[in-house]
PDB file of C-alpha atoms in Angstrom:
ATOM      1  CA  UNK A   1      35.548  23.254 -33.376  1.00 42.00           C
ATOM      2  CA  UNK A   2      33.441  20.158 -33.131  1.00 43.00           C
ATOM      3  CA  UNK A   3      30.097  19.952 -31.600  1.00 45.00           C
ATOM      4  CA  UNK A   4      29.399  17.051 -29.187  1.00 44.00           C
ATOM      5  CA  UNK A   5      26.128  15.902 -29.468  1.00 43.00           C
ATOM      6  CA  UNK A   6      24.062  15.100 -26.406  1.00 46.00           C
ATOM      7  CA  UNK A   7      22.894  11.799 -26.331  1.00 46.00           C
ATOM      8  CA  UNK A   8      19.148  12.061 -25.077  1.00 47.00           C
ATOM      9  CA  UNK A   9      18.499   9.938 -21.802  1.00 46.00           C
ATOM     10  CA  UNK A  10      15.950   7.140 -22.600  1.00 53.00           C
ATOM     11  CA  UNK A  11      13.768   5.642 -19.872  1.00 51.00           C
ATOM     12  CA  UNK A  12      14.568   2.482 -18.859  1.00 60.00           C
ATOM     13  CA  UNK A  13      12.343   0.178 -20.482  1.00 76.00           C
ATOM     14  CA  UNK A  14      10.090  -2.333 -18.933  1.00 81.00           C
ATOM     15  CA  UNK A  15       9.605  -6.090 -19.418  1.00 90.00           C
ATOM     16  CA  UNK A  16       6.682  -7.636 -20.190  1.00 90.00           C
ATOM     17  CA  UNK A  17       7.004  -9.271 -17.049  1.00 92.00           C
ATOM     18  CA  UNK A  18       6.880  -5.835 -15.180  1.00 94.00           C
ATOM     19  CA  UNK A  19       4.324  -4.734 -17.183  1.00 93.00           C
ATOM     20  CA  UNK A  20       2.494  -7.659 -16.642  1.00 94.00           C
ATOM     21  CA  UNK A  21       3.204  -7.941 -12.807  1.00 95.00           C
ATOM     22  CA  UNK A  22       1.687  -4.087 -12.071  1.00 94.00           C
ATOM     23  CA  UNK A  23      -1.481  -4.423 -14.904  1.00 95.00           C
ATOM     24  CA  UNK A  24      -2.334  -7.568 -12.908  1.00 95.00           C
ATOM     25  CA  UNK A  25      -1.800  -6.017  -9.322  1.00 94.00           C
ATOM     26  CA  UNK A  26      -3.342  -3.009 -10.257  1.00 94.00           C
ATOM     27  CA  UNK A  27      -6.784  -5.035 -11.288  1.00 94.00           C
ATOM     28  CA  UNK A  28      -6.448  -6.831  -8.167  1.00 94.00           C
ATOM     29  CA  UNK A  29      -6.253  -4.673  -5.877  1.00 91.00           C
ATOM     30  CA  UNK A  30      -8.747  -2.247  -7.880  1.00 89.00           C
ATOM     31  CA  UNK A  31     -11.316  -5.306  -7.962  1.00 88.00           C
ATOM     32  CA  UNK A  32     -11.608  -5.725 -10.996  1.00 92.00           C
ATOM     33  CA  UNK A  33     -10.325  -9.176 -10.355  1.00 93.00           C
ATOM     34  CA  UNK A  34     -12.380 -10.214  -7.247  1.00 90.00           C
ATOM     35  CA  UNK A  35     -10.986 -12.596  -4.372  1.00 89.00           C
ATOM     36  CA  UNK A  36     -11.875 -16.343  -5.741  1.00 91.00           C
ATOM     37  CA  UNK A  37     -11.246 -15.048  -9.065  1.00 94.00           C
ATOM     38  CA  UNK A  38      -9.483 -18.331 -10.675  1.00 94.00           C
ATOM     39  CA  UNK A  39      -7.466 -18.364 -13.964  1.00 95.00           C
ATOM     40  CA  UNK A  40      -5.870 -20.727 -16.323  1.00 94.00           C
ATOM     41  CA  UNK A  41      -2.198 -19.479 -17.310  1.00 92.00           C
ATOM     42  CA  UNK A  42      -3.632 -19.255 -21.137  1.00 93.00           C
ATOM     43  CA  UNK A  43      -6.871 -16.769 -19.697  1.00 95.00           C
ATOM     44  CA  UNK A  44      -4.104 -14.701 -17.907  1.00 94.00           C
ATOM     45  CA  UNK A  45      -2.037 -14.773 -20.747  1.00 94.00           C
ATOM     46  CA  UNK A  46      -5.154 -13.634 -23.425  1.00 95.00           C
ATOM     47  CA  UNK A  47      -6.420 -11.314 -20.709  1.00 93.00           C
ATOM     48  CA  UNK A  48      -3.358  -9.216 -20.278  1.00 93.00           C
ATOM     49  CA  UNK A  49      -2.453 -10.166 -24.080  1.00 92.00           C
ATOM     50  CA  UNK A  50       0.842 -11.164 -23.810  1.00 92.00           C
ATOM     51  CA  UNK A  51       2.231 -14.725 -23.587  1.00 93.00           C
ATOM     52  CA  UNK A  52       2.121 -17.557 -20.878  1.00 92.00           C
ATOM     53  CA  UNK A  53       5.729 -16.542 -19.535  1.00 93.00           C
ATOM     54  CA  UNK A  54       5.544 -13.630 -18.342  1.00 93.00           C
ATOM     55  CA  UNK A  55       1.432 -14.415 -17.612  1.00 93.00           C
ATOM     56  CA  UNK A  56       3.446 -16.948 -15.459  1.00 93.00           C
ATOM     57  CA  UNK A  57       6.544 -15.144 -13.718  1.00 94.00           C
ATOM     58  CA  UNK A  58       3.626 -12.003 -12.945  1.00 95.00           C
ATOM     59  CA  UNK A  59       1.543 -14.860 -10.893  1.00 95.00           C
ATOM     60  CA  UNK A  60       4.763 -16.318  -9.063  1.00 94.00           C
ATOM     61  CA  UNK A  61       5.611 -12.707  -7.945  1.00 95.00           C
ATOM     62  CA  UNK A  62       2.161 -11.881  -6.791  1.00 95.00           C
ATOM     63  CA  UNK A  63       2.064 -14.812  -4.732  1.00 95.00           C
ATOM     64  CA  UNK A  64       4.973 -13.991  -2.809  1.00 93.00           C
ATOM     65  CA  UNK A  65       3.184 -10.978  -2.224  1.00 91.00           C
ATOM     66  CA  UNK A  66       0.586 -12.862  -0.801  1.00 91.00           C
ATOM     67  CA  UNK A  67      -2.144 -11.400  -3.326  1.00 93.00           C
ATOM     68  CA  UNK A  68      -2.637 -15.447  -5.519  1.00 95.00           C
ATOM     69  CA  UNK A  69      -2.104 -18.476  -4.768  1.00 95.00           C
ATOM     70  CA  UNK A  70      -0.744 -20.534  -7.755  1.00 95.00           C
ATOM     71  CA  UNK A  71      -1.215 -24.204  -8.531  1.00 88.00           C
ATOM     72  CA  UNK A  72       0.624 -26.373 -10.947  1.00 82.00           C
ATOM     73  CA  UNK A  73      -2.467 -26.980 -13.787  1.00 81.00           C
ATOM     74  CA  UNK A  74      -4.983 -25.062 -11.991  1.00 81.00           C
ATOM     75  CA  UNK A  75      -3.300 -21.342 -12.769  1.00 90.00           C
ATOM     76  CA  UNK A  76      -4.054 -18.688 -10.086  1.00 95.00           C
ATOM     77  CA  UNK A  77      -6.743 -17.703  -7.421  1.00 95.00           C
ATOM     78  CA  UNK A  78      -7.013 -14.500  -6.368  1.00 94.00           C
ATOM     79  CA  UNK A  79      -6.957 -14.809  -2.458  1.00 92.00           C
ATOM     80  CA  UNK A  80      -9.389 -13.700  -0.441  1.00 89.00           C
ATOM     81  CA  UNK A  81      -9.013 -11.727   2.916  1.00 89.00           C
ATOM     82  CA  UNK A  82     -10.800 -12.587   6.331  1.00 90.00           C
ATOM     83  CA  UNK A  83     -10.857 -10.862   9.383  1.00 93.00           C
ATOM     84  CA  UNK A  84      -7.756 -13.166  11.090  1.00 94.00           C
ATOM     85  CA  UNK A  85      -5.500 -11.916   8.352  1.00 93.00           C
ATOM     86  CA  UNK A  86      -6.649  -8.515   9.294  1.00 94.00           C
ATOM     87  CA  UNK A  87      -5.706  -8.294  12.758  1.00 95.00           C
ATOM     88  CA  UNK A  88      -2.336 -10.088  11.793  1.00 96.00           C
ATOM     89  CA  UNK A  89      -1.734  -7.450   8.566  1.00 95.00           C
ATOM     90  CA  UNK A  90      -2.742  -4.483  10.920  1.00 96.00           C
ATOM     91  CA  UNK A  91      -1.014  -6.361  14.240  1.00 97.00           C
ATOM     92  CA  UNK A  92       2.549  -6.459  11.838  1.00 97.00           C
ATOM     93  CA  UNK A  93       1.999  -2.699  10.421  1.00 97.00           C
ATOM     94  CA  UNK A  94       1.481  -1.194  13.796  1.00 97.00           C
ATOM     95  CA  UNK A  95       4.989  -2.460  14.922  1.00 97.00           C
ATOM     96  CA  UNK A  96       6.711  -2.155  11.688  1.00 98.00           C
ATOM     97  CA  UNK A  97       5.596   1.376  10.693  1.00 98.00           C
ATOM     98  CA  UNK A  98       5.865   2.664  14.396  1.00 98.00           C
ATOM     99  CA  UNK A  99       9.402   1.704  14.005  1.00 98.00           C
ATOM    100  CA  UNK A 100       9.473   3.407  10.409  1.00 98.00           C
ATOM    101  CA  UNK A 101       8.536   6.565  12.020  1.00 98.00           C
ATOM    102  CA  UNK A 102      10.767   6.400  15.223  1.00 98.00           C
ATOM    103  CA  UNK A 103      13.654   5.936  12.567  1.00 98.00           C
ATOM    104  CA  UNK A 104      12.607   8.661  10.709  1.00 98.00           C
ATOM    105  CA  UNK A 105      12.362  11.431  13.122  1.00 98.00           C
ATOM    106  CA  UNK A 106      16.301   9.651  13.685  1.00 98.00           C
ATOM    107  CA  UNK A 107      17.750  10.974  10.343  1.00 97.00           C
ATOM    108  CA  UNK A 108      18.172  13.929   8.542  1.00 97.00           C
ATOM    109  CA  UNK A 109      15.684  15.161   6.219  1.00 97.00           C
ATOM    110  CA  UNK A 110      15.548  17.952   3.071  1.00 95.00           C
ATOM    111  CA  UNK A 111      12.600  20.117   2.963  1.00 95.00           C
ATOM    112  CA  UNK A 112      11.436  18.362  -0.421  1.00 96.00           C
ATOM    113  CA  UNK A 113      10.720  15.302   1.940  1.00 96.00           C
ATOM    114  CA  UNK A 114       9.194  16.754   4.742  1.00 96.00           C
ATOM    115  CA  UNK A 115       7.277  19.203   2.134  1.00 97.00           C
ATOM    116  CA  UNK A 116       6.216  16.408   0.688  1.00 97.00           C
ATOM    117  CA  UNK A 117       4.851  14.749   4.077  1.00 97.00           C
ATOM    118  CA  UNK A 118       2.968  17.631   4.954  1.00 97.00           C
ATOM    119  CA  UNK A 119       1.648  17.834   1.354  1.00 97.00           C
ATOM    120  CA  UNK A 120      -0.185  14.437   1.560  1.00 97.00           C
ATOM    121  CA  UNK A 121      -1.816  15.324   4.828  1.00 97.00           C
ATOM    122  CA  UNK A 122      -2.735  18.454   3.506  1.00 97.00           C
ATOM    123  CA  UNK A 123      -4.284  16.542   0.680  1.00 97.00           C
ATOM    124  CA  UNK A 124      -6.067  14.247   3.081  1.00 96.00           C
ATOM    125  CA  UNK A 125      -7.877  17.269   4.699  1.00 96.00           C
ATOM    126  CA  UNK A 126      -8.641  18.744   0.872  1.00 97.00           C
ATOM    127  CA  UNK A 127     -10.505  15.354   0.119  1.00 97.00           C
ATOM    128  CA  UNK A 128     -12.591  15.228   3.589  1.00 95.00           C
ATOM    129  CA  UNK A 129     -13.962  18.984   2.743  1.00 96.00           C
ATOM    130  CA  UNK A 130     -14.732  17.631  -0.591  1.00 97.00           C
ATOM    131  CA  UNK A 131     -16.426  14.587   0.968  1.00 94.00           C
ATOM    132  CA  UNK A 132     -13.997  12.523  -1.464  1.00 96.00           C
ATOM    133  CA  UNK A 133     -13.329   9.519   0.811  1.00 94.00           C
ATOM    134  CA  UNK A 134     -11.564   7.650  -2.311  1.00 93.00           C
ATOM    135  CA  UNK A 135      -8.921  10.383  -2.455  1.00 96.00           C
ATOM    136  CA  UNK A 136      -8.446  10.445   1.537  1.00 96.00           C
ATOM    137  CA  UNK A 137      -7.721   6.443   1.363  1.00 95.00           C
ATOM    138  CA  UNK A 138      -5.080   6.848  -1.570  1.00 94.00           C
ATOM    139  CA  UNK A 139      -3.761  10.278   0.292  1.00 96.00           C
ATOM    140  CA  UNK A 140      -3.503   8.410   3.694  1.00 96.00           C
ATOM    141  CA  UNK A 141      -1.778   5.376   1.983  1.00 95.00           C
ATOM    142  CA  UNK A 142       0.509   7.859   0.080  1.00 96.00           C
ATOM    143  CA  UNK A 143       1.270   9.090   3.407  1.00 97.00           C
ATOM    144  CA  UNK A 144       2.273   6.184   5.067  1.00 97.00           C
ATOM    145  CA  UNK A 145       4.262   4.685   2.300  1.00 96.00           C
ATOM    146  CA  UNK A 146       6.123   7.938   2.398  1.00 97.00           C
ATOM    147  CA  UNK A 147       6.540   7.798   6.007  1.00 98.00           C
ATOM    148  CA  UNK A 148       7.917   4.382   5.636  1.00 98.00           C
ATOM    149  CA  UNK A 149      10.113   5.584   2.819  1.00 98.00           C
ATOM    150  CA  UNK A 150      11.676   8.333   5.331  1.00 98.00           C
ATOM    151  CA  UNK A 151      13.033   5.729   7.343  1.00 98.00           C
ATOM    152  CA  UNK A 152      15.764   4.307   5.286  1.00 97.00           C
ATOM    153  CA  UNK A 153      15.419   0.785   5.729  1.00 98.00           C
ATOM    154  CA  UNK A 154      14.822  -0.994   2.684  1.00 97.00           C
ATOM    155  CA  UNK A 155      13.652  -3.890   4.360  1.00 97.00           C
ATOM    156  CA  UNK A 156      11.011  -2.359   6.220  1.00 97.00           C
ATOM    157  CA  UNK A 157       9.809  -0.150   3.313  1.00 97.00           C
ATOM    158  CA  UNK A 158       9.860  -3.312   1.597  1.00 95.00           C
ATOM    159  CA  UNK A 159       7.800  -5.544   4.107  1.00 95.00           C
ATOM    160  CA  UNK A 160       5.088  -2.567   4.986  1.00 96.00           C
ATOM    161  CA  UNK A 161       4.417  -1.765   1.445  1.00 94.00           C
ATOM    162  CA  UNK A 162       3.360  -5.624   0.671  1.00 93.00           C
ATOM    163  CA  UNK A 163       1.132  -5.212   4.014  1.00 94.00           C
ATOM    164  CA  UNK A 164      -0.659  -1.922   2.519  1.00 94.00           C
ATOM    165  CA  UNK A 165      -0.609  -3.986  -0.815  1.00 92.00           C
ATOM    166  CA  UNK A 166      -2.567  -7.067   1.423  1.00 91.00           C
ATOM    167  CA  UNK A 167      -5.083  -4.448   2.803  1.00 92.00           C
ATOM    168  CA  UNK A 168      -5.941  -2.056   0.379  1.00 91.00           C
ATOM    169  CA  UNK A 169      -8.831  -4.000  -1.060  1.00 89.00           C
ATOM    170  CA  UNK A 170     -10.817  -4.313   2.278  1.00 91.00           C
ATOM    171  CA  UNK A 171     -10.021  -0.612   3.439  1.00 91.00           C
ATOM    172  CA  UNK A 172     -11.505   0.558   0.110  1.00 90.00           C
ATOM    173  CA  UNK A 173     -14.614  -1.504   0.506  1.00 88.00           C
ATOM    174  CA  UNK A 174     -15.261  -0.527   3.790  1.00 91.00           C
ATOM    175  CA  UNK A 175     -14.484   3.137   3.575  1.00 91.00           C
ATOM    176  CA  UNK A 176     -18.459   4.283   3.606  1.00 91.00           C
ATOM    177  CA  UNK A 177     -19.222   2.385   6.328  1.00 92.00           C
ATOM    178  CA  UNK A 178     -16.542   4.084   8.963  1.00 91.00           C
ATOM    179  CA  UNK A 179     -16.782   7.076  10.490  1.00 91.00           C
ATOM    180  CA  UNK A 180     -15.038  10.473   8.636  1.00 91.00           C
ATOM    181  CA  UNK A 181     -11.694  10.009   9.338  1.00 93.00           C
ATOM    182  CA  UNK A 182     -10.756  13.551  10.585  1.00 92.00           C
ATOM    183  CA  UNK A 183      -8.884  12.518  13.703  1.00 93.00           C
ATOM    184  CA  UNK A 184      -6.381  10.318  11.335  1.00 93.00           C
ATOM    185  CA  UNK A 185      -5.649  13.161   9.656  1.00 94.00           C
ATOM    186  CA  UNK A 186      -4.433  15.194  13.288  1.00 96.00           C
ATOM    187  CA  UNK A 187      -2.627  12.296  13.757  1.00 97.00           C
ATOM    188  CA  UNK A 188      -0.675  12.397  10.852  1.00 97.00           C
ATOM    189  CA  UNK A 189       0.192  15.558  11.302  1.00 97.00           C
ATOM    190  CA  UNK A 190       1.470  15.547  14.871  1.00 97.00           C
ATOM    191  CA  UNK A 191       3.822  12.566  13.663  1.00 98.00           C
ATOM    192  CA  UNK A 192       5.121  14.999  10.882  1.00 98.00           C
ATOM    193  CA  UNK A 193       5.959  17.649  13.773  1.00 97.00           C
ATOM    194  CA  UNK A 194       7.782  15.043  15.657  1.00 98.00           C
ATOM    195  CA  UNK A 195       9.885  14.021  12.743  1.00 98.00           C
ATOM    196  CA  UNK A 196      10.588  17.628  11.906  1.00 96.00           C
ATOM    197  CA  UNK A 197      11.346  18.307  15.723  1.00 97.00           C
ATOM    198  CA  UNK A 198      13.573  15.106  15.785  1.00 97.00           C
ATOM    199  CA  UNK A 199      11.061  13.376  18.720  1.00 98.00           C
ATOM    200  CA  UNK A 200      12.061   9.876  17.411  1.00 98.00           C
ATOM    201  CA  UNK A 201       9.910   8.520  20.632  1.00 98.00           C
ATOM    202  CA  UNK A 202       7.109  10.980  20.038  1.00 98.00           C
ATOM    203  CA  UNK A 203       6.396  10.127  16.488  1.00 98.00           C
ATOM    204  CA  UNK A 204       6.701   6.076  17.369  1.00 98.00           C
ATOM    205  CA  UNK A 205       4.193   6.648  20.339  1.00 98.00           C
ATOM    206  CA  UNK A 206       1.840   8.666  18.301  1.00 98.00           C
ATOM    207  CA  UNK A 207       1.772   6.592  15.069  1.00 98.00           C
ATOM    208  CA  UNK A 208       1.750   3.637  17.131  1.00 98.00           C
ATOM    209  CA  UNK A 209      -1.487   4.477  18.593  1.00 97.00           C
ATOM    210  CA  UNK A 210      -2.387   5.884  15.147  1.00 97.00           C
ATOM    211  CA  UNK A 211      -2.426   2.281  13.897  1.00 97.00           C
ATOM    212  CA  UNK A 212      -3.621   0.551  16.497  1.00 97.00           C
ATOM    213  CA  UNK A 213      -6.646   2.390  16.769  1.00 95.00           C
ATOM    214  CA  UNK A 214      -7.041   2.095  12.617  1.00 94.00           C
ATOM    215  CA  UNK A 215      -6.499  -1.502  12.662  1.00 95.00           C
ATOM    216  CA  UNK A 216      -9.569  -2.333  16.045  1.00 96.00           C
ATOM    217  CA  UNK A 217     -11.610  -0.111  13.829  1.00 94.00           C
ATOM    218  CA  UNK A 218     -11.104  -2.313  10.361  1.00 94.00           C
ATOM    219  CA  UNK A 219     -11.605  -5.315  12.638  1.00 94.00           C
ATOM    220  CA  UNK A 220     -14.893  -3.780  14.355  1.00 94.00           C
ATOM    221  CA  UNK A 221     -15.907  -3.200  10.941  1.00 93.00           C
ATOM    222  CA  UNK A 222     -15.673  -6.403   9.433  1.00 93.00           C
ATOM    223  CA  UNK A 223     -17.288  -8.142  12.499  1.00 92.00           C
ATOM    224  CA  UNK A 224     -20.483  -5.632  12.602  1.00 92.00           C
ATOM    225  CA  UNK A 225     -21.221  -6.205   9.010  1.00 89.00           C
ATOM    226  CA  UNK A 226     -20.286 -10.172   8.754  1.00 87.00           C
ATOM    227  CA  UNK A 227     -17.956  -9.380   5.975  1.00 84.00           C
ATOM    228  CA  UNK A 228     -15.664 -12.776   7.123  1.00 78.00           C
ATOM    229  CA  UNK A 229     -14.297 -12.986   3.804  1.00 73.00           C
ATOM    230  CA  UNK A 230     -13.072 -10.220   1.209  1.00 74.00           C
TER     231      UNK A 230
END
């Protein structure tokens, strides 16, 4: 009798232009790379160590993203962020994600997803009792990604995630200066109840005025402290 042998599954592997793309996001939107930050091709290419091609297709991709803007001999800029692209980011994610959710609470879900849902909230409330505001923001953004995810429509999931993307670096600078965010975390779950309860107009209304409320406060922010440009 012969024995087949199992081939072992090997992960997929990544590009240096992928793996340049997400180390180069990832400092971006981490700060290490600071709006204005400008680059040559060549410093890109010696900073992520790799060589000016992929350096190059990683800029063009983070410019559609809206994250650089790229110039033919001048490399890249990392772009700043000012309070009018705020209210338009948070003006765009209010409709789009209230959308997300209405579709959500529209389609059948396994208990691994909702689970998973109710797990990130959960999280958010561990991190307020531990006073961990870093670990709310990434919670709450792992919670609306997953939200958006829930809805099924890959162009939407697609569009809000480069909108988080856009915002993440202001919402992480100006998380000690708002107020503990307990009440985002009651409405996240009431949206989760609606899309378990199938109350597709429920969980738009609710997230709706979930976002719109998080996006005047951002704004508020920004204005009070004369941060114009981030």
């Amino acid at each position: 009798m012969v024995r087949t042998l199992k081939k072992k599954s090997k992960s997929p592997k990544i590009s240096l232009t992928e793996k340049a793309y997400r180390e180069l996001k990832r400092r971006i939107l981490e700060n290490e790379l600071p709006p204005g930050t400008q680059l040559m091709e060549g410093e890109l290419a010696e900073l992520l160590d790799i060589s000016r091609t992929p350096a190059r297709e990683a800029m063009t991709r983070l410019e559609v993203e809206g994250l650089v803007e790229v110039r033919a001999r001048h490399g890249m800029k990392v772009r700043p962020i000012s309070v009018s692209d705020m209210k338009e980011i948070y003006a765009l994610l209010t409709g789009l994600e209230s959308t997300a959710a209405w579709q959500a609470a529209n389609r059948d879900h396994s208990e691994d997803e909702i689970k998973a849902l109710r797990d990130s909230v959960q999280e958010m409330d561990d991190a307020l009792q531990a006073q961990n505001l870093k670990a709310w923001a990434l919670s709450d953004e792992k919670f609306h990604k997953l939200l958006v995810s829930m809805s099924g429509n890959n162009r939407l999931i697609e569009l809000v995630g480069r909108f988080i993307d856009q915002s993440h670096r202001v919402r992480m600078l100006t998380l000690t200066l708002r107020p503990v965010p307990a009440q985002s975390n009651e409405d996240h779950g009431r949206v989760v109840a609606a899309i378990e309860a199938k109350d597709a107009d429920t969980a738009r209304r609710v997230h709706r005025i979930h976002r719109e409320k998080a996006g005047k406060l951002l704004v508020d922010l920004l204005e009070k402290h004369h941060l114009t440009q981030l």
